């Protein structure tokens, strides 16, 4: 991972850090609405202020420069740049122009995600991702932003984690917009993937020197017991978690056994849709946090097996670096047309506090070292990984968990907005300084 061509970075997303939800023409998003709904977000917290990045972006870019990262992955807030009639909002667009220009001035590459879940509320009022029209409006949005930022962006990702947007947003209601209908989850996924495919031609036409791809959250499944039923359950888990997204993108079809899990939830797919979805990508972004150990609970169903003795994060996710290597090698084996990979998110939440001006996040430092090593092993075995982004640059609004889960390598005091680099950030900066030695 020390080669000159390998990219090291950090990531954030718009709703989690920007704040300024009512400024400069930004319209409401589904997350503004969700946060305002009692009982949806812990302690009733919202992203209205978040990390106030909209006003503090220059200082935050200086933080990036001090770390020495090659690239910064961030997302654009769709409600900030386009109104309900499809007209551009120049004040919102100018923010992202200032941001990308500021990155360029500091020698940092821009890795832009178009959709990190903050759907305009006016789109949700028309059906959101259940409405096929949203896929076309997403392509319009991609066209607008790739014209406005052409030449400023190294990499465009259409969606971040469509699994979360579809399943958590429409299938089980844990995320905005908060629907809880299994078939709505599969239909929303189809329209998200269709929007991805429809956006690619505009991105390529407007910014031909940039890379185009999509970011998926993936995790390997392991059988709880060495029996056929649990091996099948692990396979079924990977269908639900991984192949639901990857098979349409890389094979042009949904995995048949997906509908063993959710019988009768097949989405409406029109002629030509799957060819659009499966358009070639320049890269695949992978967000990896943990694995799943599962056991069969009968035909076509499974449950998670929890070992209380294993190391976990404050998200209650198992720390399992070997899972990243296993995942990467399985993808290389299962998808002959797999594009180059970026690890677009990897990190952990912990209960971090500033003591005497220091945040000594020992577990995170160990977590990152072990996951770097797992990625290195996969690369040594032939997996084409081009870059690695830590999640996240700084503590932020962690969706339905509000502000209690801290993923950042920079601590944020939400009362004062003071940023304090944690020991993990200092270690990352030292590693990046030393890689040329």
Tab-separated table of C-alpha atoms in Angstrom, residues 146 154-158 196 199-200 202-214 280-284:
chain	number	residue	atom	x	y	z
A	146	UNK	CA	-20.845	17.263	-13.676
A	154	UNK	CA	-11.029	13.083	-9.906
A	155	UNK	CA	-13.796	10.578	-9.230
A	156	UNK	CA	-17.603	10.609	-9.375
A	157	UNK	CA	-19.626	8.064	-7.397
A	158	UNK	CA	-23.316	8.068	-8.234
A	196	UNK	CA	-26.998	5.158	-11.456
A	199	UNK	CA	-26.449	9.140	-14.828
A	200	UNK	CA	-23.301	7.539	-16.258
A	202	UNK	CA	-23.989	12.456	-18.659
A	203	UNK	CA	-21.050	12.110	-16.276
A	204	UNK	CA	-18.853	10.672	-19.012
A	205	UNK	CA	-19.891	13.313	-21.529
A	206	UNK	CA	-19.418	16.252	-19.182
A	207	UNK	CA	-16.263	15.209	-17.331
A	208	UNK	CA	-14.510	12.621	-19.505
A	209	UNK	CA	-11.219	12.632	-17.601
A	210	UNK	CA	-12.812	11.672	-14.279
A	211	UNK	CA	-13.610	8.157	-13.036
A	212	UNK	CA	-17.214	6.980	-12.695
A	213	UNK	CA	-18.523	4.344	-10.318
A	214	UNK	CA	-20.693	3.472	-7.330
A	280	UNK	CA	-19.437	-0.455	-17.341
A	281	UNK	CA	-17.931	1.383	-14.371
A	282	UNK	CA	-14.380	2.612	-13.892
A	283	UNK	CA	-14.283	1.586	-10.241
A	284	UNK	CA	-16.272	0.021	-7.436
